[in-house]
Amino acid sequence: MDKTKKRVWVGLGLLAVAVVSVAVGQRSPGFSGEAPAYRQKGPSRARVTITEYSDFQCPKCGQAVPIVNKLLTTYPNDVRLVFHHAPLKQHKWAVLAAQAAESAGLQDKFWEYADHLFSKQTEWSPVLDPKPLFITYAKEIGLDVDLFTKDLESPLVAEKVRKEKEQADALEIPATPTFFINDRMLVGDTQLAGNGARYIEQDLAQ
Amino acid sequence: MTGRRASFLLGFAAPFFRVTAGAVLALSGYLKAVRHPAEFEATLASYWFFPGVLLAPLARIVPWLELVVGLFLAAGYFTRATALAGAALYMGFVGVLGQAILRKLPLKDCGCFGQAGPHLQPIQALSLDVVMVVFCLLVFFDREKNLSADRWIEK
């Protein structure tokens, strides 16, 4: 074999190694649309589903709230939001906050409570024990406080959040907030603000 | 040490430098290329260095560039050219990491190896990249090309 042929074959071989190895190893985080009804917003038959993986103690997740809400109000008949807990281990109170939001969800006030947690994030994040604050917030949005407190301490609620966290870990959600618009992933509030509406428009046009 | 002796020693050590620099580059590219590009795009955005319009194209192109240049370099294919390309890539990373460190950006992980790979602090990644630049330059100046695809092709 002459040198040129050898060179071409080696080059093609190396490129093939690159392409095949990436094709075999390629993995995009999947997502699940399954969530309790109280963690879903918008029409159930919407053509576009935004699946959100979020952490109540993450500042970027709070910054994403108005962006998500704007998308929901812009496309009231076509977009549905499904919320999943993805509490990060570096956020000390993220799991407890998720449990509090779940407890509010059991009284059908998940979204009001979630908004409260995000808007008061700087208040409860640094304290030594945020539980009293969580109970105060429950009172502020008109929840049955005794029931809320009981649910907040319930092993069933804790188990539900633990399973959600396990699911998020298994999906290798890269950061919070992570969104899927139907099957297209967006990481962070900036990507959602930049591409969210465009992806929705594209999916609606299909 | 005479120039001839240094060149002789470099001939022996160069394959190690070449494979190491190539493998690190190929691995970092591979680990990002197999993931969704949105992840690396978010990593690039966290450096506050690139214009927004470039983030998506860079997130798609850079991992493949790293993977191909890394594989070519490790195999010793177009060794001098890929050593230069590898050095340029590593110097680019040094620049981006350096500005992030100087600006004290709150980066917990450099994101060099994607979500699944080793999580290096920016200063650790910078040190690794500086060493890799030196390795690439040594490979560039090596004339022997021992244990390389180029050597086999030229036979």
Coordinates of C-alpha atoms in Angstrom, one line a residue:
Chain A
M1 CA 0.0 0.0 0.0
D2 CA 1.4 3.4 -0.9
K3 CA 1.8 6.2 1.7
T4 CA -1.2 8.2 0.6
K5 CA -3.5 5.3 0.8
K6 CA -2.2 4.4 4.2
R7 CA -2.7 8.0 5.4
V8 CA -6.3 8.1 4.1
W9 CA -7.2 4.7 5.7
V10 CA -5.6 5.7 9.1
G11 CA -7.5 9.0 9.0
L12 CA -10.8 7.4 8.1
G13 CA -10.2 4.7 10.8
L14 CA -9.6 7.4 13.5
L15 CA -12.7 9.3 12.4
A16 CA -14.7 6.2 12.5
V17 CA -13.5 5.4 16.0
A18 CA -14.7 8.9 17.1
V19 CA -18.1 8.7 15.4
V20 CA -18.9 5.1 16.5
S21 CA -17.7 5.7 20.1
V22 CA -19.9 8.8 20.5
A23 CA -22.9 7.0 18.8
V24 CA -22.6 4.1 21.2
G25 CA -22.0 6.2 24.3
Q26 CA -24.5 8.9 23.5
R27 CA -26.9 9.6 26.3
S28 CA -29.3 12.4 26.8
P29 CA -31.2 12.6 30.1
G30 CA -34.7 11.3 29.6
F31 CA -37.6 12.7 31.5
S32 CA -40.8 11.6 33.0
G33 CA -44.1 13.4 32.6
E34 CA -45.5 11.5 35.5
A35 CA -46.2 13.7 38.5
P36 CA -49.1 14.2 40.9
A37 CA -51.9 16.5 39.4
Y38 CA -51.1 19.2 41.9
R39 CA -47.6 19.5 40.3
Q40 CA -49.0 20.1 36.9
K41 CA -50.3 23.3 35.4
G42 CA -52.1 24.0 32.1
P43 CA -54.4 21.8 30.0
S44 CA -53.7 18.1 30.3
R45 CA -54.1 17.7 26.5
A46 CA -51.6 20.5 25.7
R47 CA -49.4 19.8 22.7
V48 CA -46.3 21.0 24.4
T49 CA -45.2 19.9 27.9
I50 CA -42.5 21.7 29.8
T51 CA -41.0 19.3 32.3
E52 CA -39.1 21.2 34.9
Y53 CA -36.5 19.8 37.4
S54 CA -36.0 22.3 40.1
D55 CA -34.6 22.9 43.6
F56 CA -36.3 25.4 45.9
Q57 CA -32.9 26.6 47.4
C58 CA -31.4 27.2 44.0
P59 CA -31.4 31.0 43.0
K60 CA -31.5 30.3 39.3
C61 CA -34.7 28.2 39.8
G62 CA -36.3 31.2 41.4
Q63 CA -35.2 33.4 38.5
A64 CA -36.8 30.9 36.1
V65 CA -40.3 31.2 37.6
P66 CA -41.4 34.4 35.8
I67 CA -40.0 33.0 32.5
V68 CA -42.0 29.8 32.9
N69 CA -45.1 31.8 33.9
K70 CA -44.7 34.0 30.8
L71 CA -44.6 31.0 28.5
L72 CA -47.7 29.5 30.2
T73 CA -49.6 32.8 29.8
T74 CA -48.4 33.3 26.2
Y75 CA -49.6 29.8 25.2
P76 CA -52.6 29.1 27.6
N77 CA -54.1 26.4 25.5
D78 CA -51.0 24.7 24.2
V79 CA -48.5 24.4 27.0
R80 CA -48.5 22.3 30.2
L81 CA -46.0 22.5 33.0
V82 CA -44.9 19.4 35.0
F83 CA -42.7 20.0 38.0
H84 CA -40.2 17.6 39.4
H85 CA -38.1 17.9 42.6
A86 CA -34.3 17.8 42.0
P87 CA -32.9 18.9 45.4
L88 CA -29.2 19.3 45.1
K89 CA -27.0 17.9 47.8
Q90 CA -25.1 21.2 48.3
H91 CA -28.4 22.9 49.3
K92 CA -28.9 22.0 53.0
W93 CA -32.6 22.7 53.1
A94 CA -33.7 21.8 49.6
V95 CA -35.1 18.4 50.6
L96 CA -37.0 19.8 53.5
A97 CA -38.3 22.6 51.3
A98 CA -39.5 20.1 48.7
Q99 CA -41.2 18.2 51.5
A100 CA -42.9 21.4 52.6
A101 CA -44.1 22.1 49.0
E102 CA -45.4 18.5 48.7
S103 CA -47.3 18.9 52.0
A104 CA -48.8 22.1 50.5
G105 CA -49.6 20.1 47.4
L106 CA -51.6 17.6 49.4
Q107 CA -53.9 20.5 50.2
D108 CA -53.9 21.5 46.5
K109 CA -51.7 24.6 47.0
F110 CA -48.4 23.4 45.6
W111 CA -47.9 26.4 43.2
E112 CA -48.8 29.1 45.7
Y113 CA -46.4 27.5 48.2
A114 CA -43.7 27.0 45.6
D115 CA -43.9 30.7 44.6
H116 CA -43.7 31.6 48.3
L117 CA -40.6 29.5 48.8
F118 CA -38.9 31.0 45.8
S119 CA -39.8 34.6 46.7
K120 CA -38.6 34.1 50.3
Q121 CA -35.6 32.0 49.4
T122 CA -33.1 34.4 51.0
E123 CA -35.1 34.4 54.2
W124 CA -35.2 30.7 54.9
S125 CA -32.0 29.5 53.1
P126 CA -29.5 30.7 55.7
V127 CA -31.3 29.9 58.9
L128 CA -30.4 27.1 61.2
D129 CA -33.8 25.5 61.2
P130 CA -36.2 26.7 58.5
K131 CA -39.1 24.5 59.7
P132 CA -40.8 27.3 61.7
L133 CA -40.6 29.6 58.7
F134 CA -42.1 26.9 56.4
I135 CA -45.0 26.6 58.9
T136 CA -45.4 30.4 58.9
Y137 CA -45.6 30.4 55.1
A138 CA -48.2 27.7 55.2
K139 CA -50.3 29.9 57.5
E140 CA -49.8 32.9 55.1
I141 CA -51.3 31.1 52.1
G142 CA -54.2 29.7 54.1
L143 CA -53.2 26.1 54.6
D144 CA -54.5 23.9 57.4
V145 CA -51.4 24.3 59.5
D146 CA -51.9 21.2 61.7
L147 CA -52.3 19.0 58.6
F148 CA -49.4 20.7 56.9
T149 CA -47.1 20.2 59.9
K150 CA -48.2 16.5 60.1
D151 CA -47.5 16.0 56.4
L152 CA -44.2 17.8 56.6
E153 CA -43.0 15.3 59.2
S154 CA -44.6 12.3 57.5
P155 CA -42.3 9.5 56.3
L156 CA -44.5 9.1 53.2
V157 CA -43.9 12.7 52.0
A158 CA -40.2 12.3 52.8
E159 CA -40.2 9.0 50.7
K160 CA -41.9 10.8 47.8
V161 CA -39.2 13.5 47.7
R162 CA -36.5 10.9 48.1
K163 CA -37.8 9.0 45.1
E164 CA -38.0 12.2 43.0
K165 CA -34.4 13.0 43.9
E166 CA -33.3 9.4 43.0
Q167 CA -35.1 9.8 39.7
A168 CA -33.4 13.1 38.9
D169 CA -30.0 11.6 39.9
A170 CA -30.7 8.6 37.7
L171 CA -31.6 10.9 34.8
E172 CA -28.3 12.7 35.3
I173 CA -30.0 16.1 35.4
P174 CA -26.9 18.3 34.9
A175 CA -28.0 21.3 36.9
T176 CA -31.1 23.0 38.2
P177 CA -33.2 24.2 36.8
T178 CA -33.3 21.9 33.8
F179 CA -36.3 22.0 31.4
F180 CA -37.5 19.7 28.7
I181 CA -39.8 21.3 26.1
N182 CA -41.3 18.1 24.9
D183 CA -38.0 16.2 24.4
R184 CA -35.6 19.1 24.0
M185 CA -33.4 19.9 26.9
L186 CA -32.6 23.4 28.2
V187 CA -30.3 23.9 31.1
G188 CA -30.8 27.0 33.2
D189 CA -33.1 30.0 33.1
T190 CA -30.9 31.8 30.5
Q191 CA -31.4 28.9 27.9
L192 CA -35.1 28.8 28.8
A193 CA -35.5 32.6 28.2
G194 CA -33.5 32.4 25.0
N195 CA -34.9 29.3 23.4
G196 CA -38.1 28.4 25.2
A197 CA -40.6 30.3 23.1
R198 CA -38.8 29.3 19.9
Y199 CA -38.9 25.6 20.8
I200 CA -42.6 25.8 21.6
E201 CA -43.4 27.6 18.4
Q202 CA -41.5 24.9 16.4
D203 CA -43.4 22.1 18.2
L204 CA -46.7 23.8 17.6
A205 CA -45.9 24.3 13.9
Q206 CA -45.4 20.6 13.4
Chain B
M1 CA 23.3 18.2 28.0
T2 CA 24.1 18.3 24.3
G3 CA 21.4 19.1 21.7
R4 CA 21.8 15.7 20.2
R5 CA 21.4 13.9 23.6
A6 CA 18.3 16.1 24.4
S7 CA 16.8 15.2 21.1
F8 CA 17.5 11.5 21.7
L9 CA 15.8 11.6 25.1
L10 CA 12.9 13.6 23.7
G11 CA 12.5 10.8 21.1
F12 CA 11.9 8.3 23.9
A13 CA 9.7 10.5 26.1
A14 CA 7.6 12.1 23.2
P15 CA 5.3 9.1 22.8
F16 CA 4.3 9.4 26.4
F17 CA 3.7 13.1 26.1
R18 CA 1.8 12.6 22.9
V19 CA -0.5 9.9 24.1
T20 CA -1.1 11.7 27.4
A21 CA -2.0 15.0 25.8
G22 CA -4.1 13.3 23.1
A23 CA -5.9 11.0 25.5
V24 CA -6.8 13.9 27.9
L25 CA -8.1 15.9 25.0
A26 CA -10.0 13.0 23.4
L27 CA -11.5 12.0 26.8
S28 CA -12.7 15.5 27.6
G29 CA -14.2 15.8 24.1
Y30 CA -15.8 12.4 24.2
L31 CA -17.4 12.9 27.6
K32 CA -19.0 16.1 26.4
A33 CA -19.9 14.8 22.9
V34 CA -22.0 12.0 24.4
R35 CA -24.1 14.3 26.5
H36 CA -26.8 16.7 25.4
P37 CA -25.2 19.9 24.0
A38 CA -27.3 22.1 26.3
E39 CA -25.2 20.9 29.2
F40 CA -21.9 22.2 27.7
E41 CA -23.7 25.3 26.5
A42 CA -24.7 26.1 30.1
T43 CA -21.1 25.4 31.2
L44 CA -19.8 27.8 28.6
A45 CA -22.4 30.4 29.6
S46 CA -21.2 30.2 33.2
Y47 CA -17.8 31.6 32.2
W48 CA -19.4 34.9 31.0
F49 CA -16.8 35.1 28.3
F50 CA -18.4 34.1 25.0
P51 CA -21.1 36.2 23.2
G52 CA -24.5 34.5 23.6
V53 CA -24.8 33.9 19.9
L54 CA -21.7 31.7 19.9
L55 CA -22.6 29.5 22.8
A56 CA -24.8 27.0 21.0
P57 CA -22.4 26.5 18.0
L58 CA -19.4 26.3 20.3
A59 CA -21.2 23.7 22.5
R60 CA -21.6 21.5 19.5
I61 CA -18.3 22.0 17.8
V62 CA -15.7 22.1 20.6
P63 CA -16.2 18.6 22.0
W64 CA -15.9 17.1 18.5
L65 CA -12.8 19.2 17.8
E66 CA -11.3 18.0 21.1
L67 CA -12.2 14.4 20.3
V68 CA -10.8 14.3 16.8
V69 CA -7.6 16.3 17.5
G70 CA -7.1 14.2 20.7
L71 CA -7.4 10.9 18.8
F72 CA -5.2 12.1 16.0
L73 CA -2.6 13.3 18.5
A74 CA -2.7 10.2 20.6
A75 CA -2.3 8.0 17.5
G76 CA 0.5 10.2 16.1
Y77 CA -1.4 11.1 12.9
F78 CA -0.2 14.3 11.3
T79 CA 1.7 14.6 14.6
R80 CA 3.2 18.0 14.3
A81 CA 0.0 19.6 13.0
T82 CA -2.2 18.0 15.6
A83 CA 0.4 18.8 18.4
L84 CA 0.1 22.4 17.3
A85 CA -3.7 22.2 17.2
G86 CA -3.8 20.5 20.6
A87 CA -1.5 23.2 22.1
A88 CA -3.8 25.9 20.6
L89 CA -6.9 24.2 22.2
Y90 CA -5.2 23.8 25.6
M91 CA -4.0 27.5 25.4
G92 CA -7.6 28.5 24.7
F93 CA -8.7 26.6 27.8
V94 CA -6.0 28.3 29.8
G95 CA -7.2 31.7 28.7
V96 CA -10.8 31.0 29.4
L97 CA -10.1 29.4 32.8
G98 CA -7.6 32.2 33.6
Q99 CA -10.0 35.0 33.1
A100 CA -12.6 33.1 35.2
I101 CA -10.1 32.7 38.1
L102 CA -9.0 36.4 37.8
R103 CA -12.6 37.5 37.8
K104 CA -13.3 35.2 40.8
L105 CA -16.3 33.7 39.1
P106 CA -18.1 31.3 41.4
L107 CA -17.3 28.1 39.4
K108 CA -17.4 24.9 41.5
D109 CA -16.4 22.7 38.5
C110 CA -14.6 23.7 35.3
G111 CA -17.0 21.5 33.3
C112 CA -14.0 20.4 31.2
F113 CA -15.1 16.7 31.3
G114 CA -18.8 17.3 31.1
Q115 CA -21.2 16.2 33.8
A116 CA -20.1 12.5 34.0
G117 CA -16.3 13.0 34.1
P118 CA -13.9 14.1 36.7
H119 CA -14.9 17.4 38.4
L120 CA -11.9 19.6 38.5
Q121 CA -11.7 23.0 40.2
P122 CA -10.8 25.8 37.7
I123 CA -7.3 26.1 39.2
Q124 CA -6.7 22.3 38.9
A125 CA -7.9 22.4 35.3
L126 CA -5.7 25.4 34.5
S127 CA -2.6 23.5 35.9
L128 CA -3.5 20.4 33.9
D129 CA -3.9 22.5 30.8
V130 CA -0.6 24.3 31.2
V131 CA 1.2 20.9 31.6
M132 CA -0.6 19.7 28.4
V133 CA 0.5 22.8 26.5
V134 CA 4.1 21.9 27.4
F135 CA 3.6 18.3 26.4
C136 CA 2.1 19.3 23.0
L137 CA 5.0 21.7 22.3
L138 CA 7.5 19.0 23.2
V139 CA 5.8 16.6 20.8
F140 CA 5.8 19.4 18.1
F141 CA 9.6 19.7 18.4
D142 CA 10.2 15.9 18.4
R143 CA 11.6 14.8 15.1
E144 CA 11.7 11.0 15.9
K145 CA 7.9 10.4 16.0
N146 CA 8.5 7.0 17.7
L147 CA 5.5 4.7 18.0
S148 CA 3.3 7.0 15.9
A149 CA 1.0 6.4 12.9
D150 CA 3.1 8.8 10.9
R151 CA 6.2 6.7 11.4
W152 CA 4.3 3.6 10.2
I153 CA 2.9 5.5 7.2
E154 CA 6.3 6.8 6.2
K155 CA 7.9 3.3 6.4

